[in-house]
XYZ file of N, CA and C in Angstrom:
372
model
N 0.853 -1.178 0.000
C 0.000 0.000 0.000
C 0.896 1.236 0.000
N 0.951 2.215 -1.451
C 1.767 3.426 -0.979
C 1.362 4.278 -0.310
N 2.348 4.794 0.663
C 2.158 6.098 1.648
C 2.509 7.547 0.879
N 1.037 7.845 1.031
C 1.115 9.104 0.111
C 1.483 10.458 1.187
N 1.962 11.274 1.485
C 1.882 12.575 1.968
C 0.994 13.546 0.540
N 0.098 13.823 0.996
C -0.534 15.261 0.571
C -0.769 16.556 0.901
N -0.609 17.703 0.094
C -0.605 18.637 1.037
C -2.062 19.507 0.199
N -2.383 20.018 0.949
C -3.798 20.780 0.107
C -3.454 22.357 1.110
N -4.063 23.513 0.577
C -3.634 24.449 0.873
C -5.267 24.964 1.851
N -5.031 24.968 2.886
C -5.749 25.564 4.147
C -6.523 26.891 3.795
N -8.134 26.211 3.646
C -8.795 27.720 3.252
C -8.671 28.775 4.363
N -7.792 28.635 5.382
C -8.024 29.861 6.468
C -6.214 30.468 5.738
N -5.861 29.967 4.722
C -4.962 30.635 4.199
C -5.165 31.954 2.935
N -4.614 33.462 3.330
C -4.968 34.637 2.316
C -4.782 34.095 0.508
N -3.999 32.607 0.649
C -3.579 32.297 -0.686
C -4.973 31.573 -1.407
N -5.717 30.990 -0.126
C -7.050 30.449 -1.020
C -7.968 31.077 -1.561
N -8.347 30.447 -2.635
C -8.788 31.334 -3.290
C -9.623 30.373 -4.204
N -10.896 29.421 -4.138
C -11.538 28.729 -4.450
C -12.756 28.812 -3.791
N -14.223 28.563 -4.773
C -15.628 28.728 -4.872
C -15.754 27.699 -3.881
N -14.972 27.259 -2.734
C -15.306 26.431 -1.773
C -15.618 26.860 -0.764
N -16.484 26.360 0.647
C -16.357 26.769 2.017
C -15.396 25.971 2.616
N -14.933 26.248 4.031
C -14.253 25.693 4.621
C -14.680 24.270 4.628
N -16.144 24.061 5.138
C -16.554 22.982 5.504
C -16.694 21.968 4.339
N -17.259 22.428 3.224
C -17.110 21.816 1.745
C -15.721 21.543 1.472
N -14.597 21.812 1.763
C -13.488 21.561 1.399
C -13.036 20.455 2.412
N -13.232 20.291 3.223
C -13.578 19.470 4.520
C -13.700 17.775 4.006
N -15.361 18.053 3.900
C -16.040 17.365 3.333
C -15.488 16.514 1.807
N -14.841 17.749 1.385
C -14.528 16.667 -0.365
C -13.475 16.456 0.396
N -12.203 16.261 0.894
C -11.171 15.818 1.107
C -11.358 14.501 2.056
N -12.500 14.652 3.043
C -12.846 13.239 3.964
C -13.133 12.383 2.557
N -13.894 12.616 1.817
C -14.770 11.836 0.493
C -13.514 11.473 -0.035
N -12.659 12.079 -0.898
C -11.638 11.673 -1.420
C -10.623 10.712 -0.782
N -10.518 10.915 0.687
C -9.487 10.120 1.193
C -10.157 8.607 1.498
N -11.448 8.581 1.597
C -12.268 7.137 1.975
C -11.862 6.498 0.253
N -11.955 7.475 -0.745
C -12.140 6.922 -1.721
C -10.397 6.065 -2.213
N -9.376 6.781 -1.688
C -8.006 6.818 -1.951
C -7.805 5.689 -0.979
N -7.781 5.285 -0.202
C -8.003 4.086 1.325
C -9.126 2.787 0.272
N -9.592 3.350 0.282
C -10.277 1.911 -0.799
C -9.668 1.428 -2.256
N -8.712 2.175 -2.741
C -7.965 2.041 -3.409
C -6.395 1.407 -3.275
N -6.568 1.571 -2.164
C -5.015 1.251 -1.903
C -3.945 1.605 -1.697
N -3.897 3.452 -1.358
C -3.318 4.189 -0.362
C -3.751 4.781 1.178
N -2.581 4.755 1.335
C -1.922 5.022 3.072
C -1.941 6.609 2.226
N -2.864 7.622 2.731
C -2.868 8.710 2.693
C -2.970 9.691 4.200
N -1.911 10.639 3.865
C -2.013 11.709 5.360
C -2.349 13.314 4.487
N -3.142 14.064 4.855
C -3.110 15.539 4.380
C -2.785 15.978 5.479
N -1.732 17.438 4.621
C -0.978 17.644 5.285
C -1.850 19.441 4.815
N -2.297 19.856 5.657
C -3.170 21.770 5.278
C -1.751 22.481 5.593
N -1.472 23.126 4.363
C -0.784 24.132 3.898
C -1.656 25.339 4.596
N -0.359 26.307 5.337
C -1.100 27.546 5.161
C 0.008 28.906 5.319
N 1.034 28.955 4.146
C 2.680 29.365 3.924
C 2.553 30.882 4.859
N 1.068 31.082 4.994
C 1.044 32.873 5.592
C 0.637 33.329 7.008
N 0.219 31.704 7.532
C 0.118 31.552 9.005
C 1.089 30.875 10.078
N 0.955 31.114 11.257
C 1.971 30.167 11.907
C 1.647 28.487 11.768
N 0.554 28.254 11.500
C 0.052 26.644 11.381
C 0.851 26.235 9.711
N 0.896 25.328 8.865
C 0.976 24.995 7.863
C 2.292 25.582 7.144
N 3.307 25.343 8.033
C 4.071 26.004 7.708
C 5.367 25.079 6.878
N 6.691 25.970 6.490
C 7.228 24.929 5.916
C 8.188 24.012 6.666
N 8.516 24.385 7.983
C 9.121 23.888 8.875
C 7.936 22.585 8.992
N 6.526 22.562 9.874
C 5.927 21.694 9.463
C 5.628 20.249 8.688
N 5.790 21.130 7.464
C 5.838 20.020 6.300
C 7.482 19.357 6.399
N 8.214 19.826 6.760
C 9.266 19.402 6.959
C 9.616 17.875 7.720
N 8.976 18.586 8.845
C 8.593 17.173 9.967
C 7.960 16.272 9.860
N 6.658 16.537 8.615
C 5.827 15.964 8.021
C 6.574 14.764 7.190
N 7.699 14.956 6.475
C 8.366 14.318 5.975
C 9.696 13.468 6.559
N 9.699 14.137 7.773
C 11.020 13.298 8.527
C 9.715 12.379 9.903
N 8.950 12.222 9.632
C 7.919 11.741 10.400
C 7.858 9.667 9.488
N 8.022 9.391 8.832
C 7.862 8.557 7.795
C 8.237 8.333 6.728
N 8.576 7.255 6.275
C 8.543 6.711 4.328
C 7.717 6.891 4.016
N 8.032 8.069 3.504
C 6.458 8.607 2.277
C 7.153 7.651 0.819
N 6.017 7.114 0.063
C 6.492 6.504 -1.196
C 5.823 7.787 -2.112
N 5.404 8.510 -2.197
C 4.755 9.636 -2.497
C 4.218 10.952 -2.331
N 4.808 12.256 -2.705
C 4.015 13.710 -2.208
C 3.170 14.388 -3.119
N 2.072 14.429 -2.774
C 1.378 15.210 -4.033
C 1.206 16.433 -3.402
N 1.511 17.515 -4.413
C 1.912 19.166 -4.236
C 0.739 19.524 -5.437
N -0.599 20.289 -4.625
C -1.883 20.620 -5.429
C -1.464 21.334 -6.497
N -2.534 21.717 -7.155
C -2.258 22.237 -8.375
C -2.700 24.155 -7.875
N -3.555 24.318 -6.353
C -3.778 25.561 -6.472
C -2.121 25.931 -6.167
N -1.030 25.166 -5.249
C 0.315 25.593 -5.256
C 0.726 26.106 -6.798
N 1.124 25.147 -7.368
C 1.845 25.082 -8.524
C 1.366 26.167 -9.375
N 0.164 26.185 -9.586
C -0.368 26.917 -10.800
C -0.690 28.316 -10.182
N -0.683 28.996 -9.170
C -0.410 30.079 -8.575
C 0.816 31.182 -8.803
N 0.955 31.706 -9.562
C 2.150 32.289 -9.601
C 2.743 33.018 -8.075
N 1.748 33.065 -7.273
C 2.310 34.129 -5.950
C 2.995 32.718 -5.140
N 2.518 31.705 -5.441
C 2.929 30.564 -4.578
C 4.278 29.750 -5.197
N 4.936 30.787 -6.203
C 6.058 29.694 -6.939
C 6.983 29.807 -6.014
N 7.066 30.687 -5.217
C 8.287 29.990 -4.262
C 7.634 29.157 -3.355
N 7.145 29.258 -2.617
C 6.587 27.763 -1.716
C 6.606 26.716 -2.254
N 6.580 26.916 -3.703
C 6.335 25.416 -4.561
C 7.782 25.134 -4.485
N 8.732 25.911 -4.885
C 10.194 25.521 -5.459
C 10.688 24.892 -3.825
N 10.330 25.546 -2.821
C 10.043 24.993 -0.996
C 9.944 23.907 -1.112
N 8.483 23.173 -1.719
C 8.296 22.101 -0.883
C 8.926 21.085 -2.193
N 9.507 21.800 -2.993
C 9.839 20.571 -3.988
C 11.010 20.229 -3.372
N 11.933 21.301 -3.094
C 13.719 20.948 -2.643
C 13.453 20.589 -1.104
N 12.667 20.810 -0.414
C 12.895 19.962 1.019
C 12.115 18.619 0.665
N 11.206 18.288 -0.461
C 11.284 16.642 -0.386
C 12.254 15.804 -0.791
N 12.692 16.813 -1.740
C 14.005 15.734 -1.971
C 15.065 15.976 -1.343
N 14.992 17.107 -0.216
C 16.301 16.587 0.332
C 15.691 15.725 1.689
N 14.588 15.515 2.237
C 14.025 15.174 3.500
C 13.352 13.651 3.433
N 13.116 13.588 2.018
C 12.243 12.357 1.279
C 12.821 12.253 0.189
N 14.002 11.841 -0.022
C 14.624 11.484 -1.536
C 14.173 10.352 -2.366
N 13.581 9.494 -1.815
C 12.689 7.844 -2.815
C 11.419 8.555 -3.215
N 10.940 9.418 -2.324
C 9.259 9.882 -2.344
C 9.420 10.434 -4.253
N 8.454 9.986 -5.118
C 7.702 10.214 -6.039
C 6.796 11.436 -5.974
N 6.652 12.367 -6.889
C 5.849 13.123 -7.166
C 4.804 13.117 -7.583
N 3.636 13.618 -6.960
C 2.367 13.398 -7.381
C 1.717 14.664 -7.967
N 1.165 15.125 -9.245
C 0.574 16.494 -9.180
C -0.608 15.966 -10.232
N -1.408 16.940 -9.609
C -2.941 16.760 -9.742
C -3.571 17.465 -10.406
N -4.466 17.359 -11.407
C -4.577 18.284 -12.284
C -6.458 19.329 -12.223
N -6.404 18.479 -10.872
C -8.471 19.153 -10.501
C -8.440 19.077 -8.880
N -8.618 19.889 -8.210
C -9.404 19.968 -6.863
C -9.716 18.633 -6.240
N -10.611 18.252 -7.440
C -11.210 17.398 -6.530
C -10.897 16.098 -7.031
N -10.123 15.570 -8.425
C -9.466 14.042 -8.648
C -7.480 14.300 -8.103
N -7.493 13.434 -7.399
C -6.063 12.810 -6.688
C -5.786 11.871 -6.935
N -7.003 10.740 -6.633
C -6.673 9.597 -6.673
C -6.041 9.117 -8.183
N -6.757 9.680 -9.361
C -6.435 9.380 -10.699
C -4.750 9.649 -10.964
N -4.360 10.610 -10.093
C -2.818 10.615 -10.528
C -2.244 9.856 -9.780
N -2.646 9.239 -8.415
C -1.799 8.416 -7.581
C -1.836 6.878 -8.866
N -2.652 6.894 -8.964
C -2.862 5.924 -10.247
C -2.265 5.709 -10.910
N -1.908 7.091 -11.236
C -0.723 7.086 -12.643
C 0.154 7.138 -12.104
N 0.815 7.489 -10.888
C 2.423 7.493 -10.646
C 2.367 5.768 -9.900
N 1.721 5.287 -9.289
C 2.009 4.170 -8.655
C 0.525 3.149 -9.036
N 0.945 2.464 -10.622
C -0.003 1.887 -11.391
C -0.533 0.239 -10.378
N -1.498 0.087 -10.274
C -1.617 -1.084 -9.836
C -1.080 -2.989 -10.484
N -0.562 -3.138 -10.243
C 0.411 -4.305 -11.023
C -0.740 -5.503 -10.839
């Protein structure tokens, strides 16, 4: 079963910025992770929030010296954010220096994950 680390970005963060509520975002991520667990990952979310003291990158840090992650998926509101390209270039160089086996996961919708864990770690 791969151990995924995920990180999703914390709507109590100034960077969110999605037609979601807190609690709806909540909600699809419990849904998604029952759905990712029935599939056949060991998933942890990890709430990003680069502008508060919670979710920080020290955090995610520990997050990663906490376990063998076989996998990190880094959302797409990170990546595709231009205000967030340094946090991204962050959490890319502390996985590989903190989690060097861990695989990259990036996601191309809110709300499908599981479809790329799919594609990086195909079921044999």
């Amino acid at each position: 079963m791969p151990k995924i680390l995920v990180t999703a970005l914390s709507p109590d963060s100034s960077f969110f910025h999605y037609p979601y509520t807190k609690e709806q975002l909540e909600q699809m991520v419990a849904q998604g992770e029952k759905a990712k667990k029935d599939a056949g990952f060991d998933t942890t979310v990890y709430w990003m929030a680069p502008d508060s003291p919670t979710g920080t990158l020290a955090g995610f840090i520990e997050m990663l010296k906490s376990g063998e992650w076989d996998g990190v998926l880094i959302g797409r509101g990170v990546r595709t954010d231009p205000k967030m390209t340094e946090w991204f270039e962050q959490l890319v160089n502390a996985t590989r220096e903190h989690s060097p086996k861990s695989k990259f996961i990036f996601n191309e919708d809110d709300q499908d994950s599981l479809g790329p864990m799919k594609r990086v770690f195909p079921t044999k």
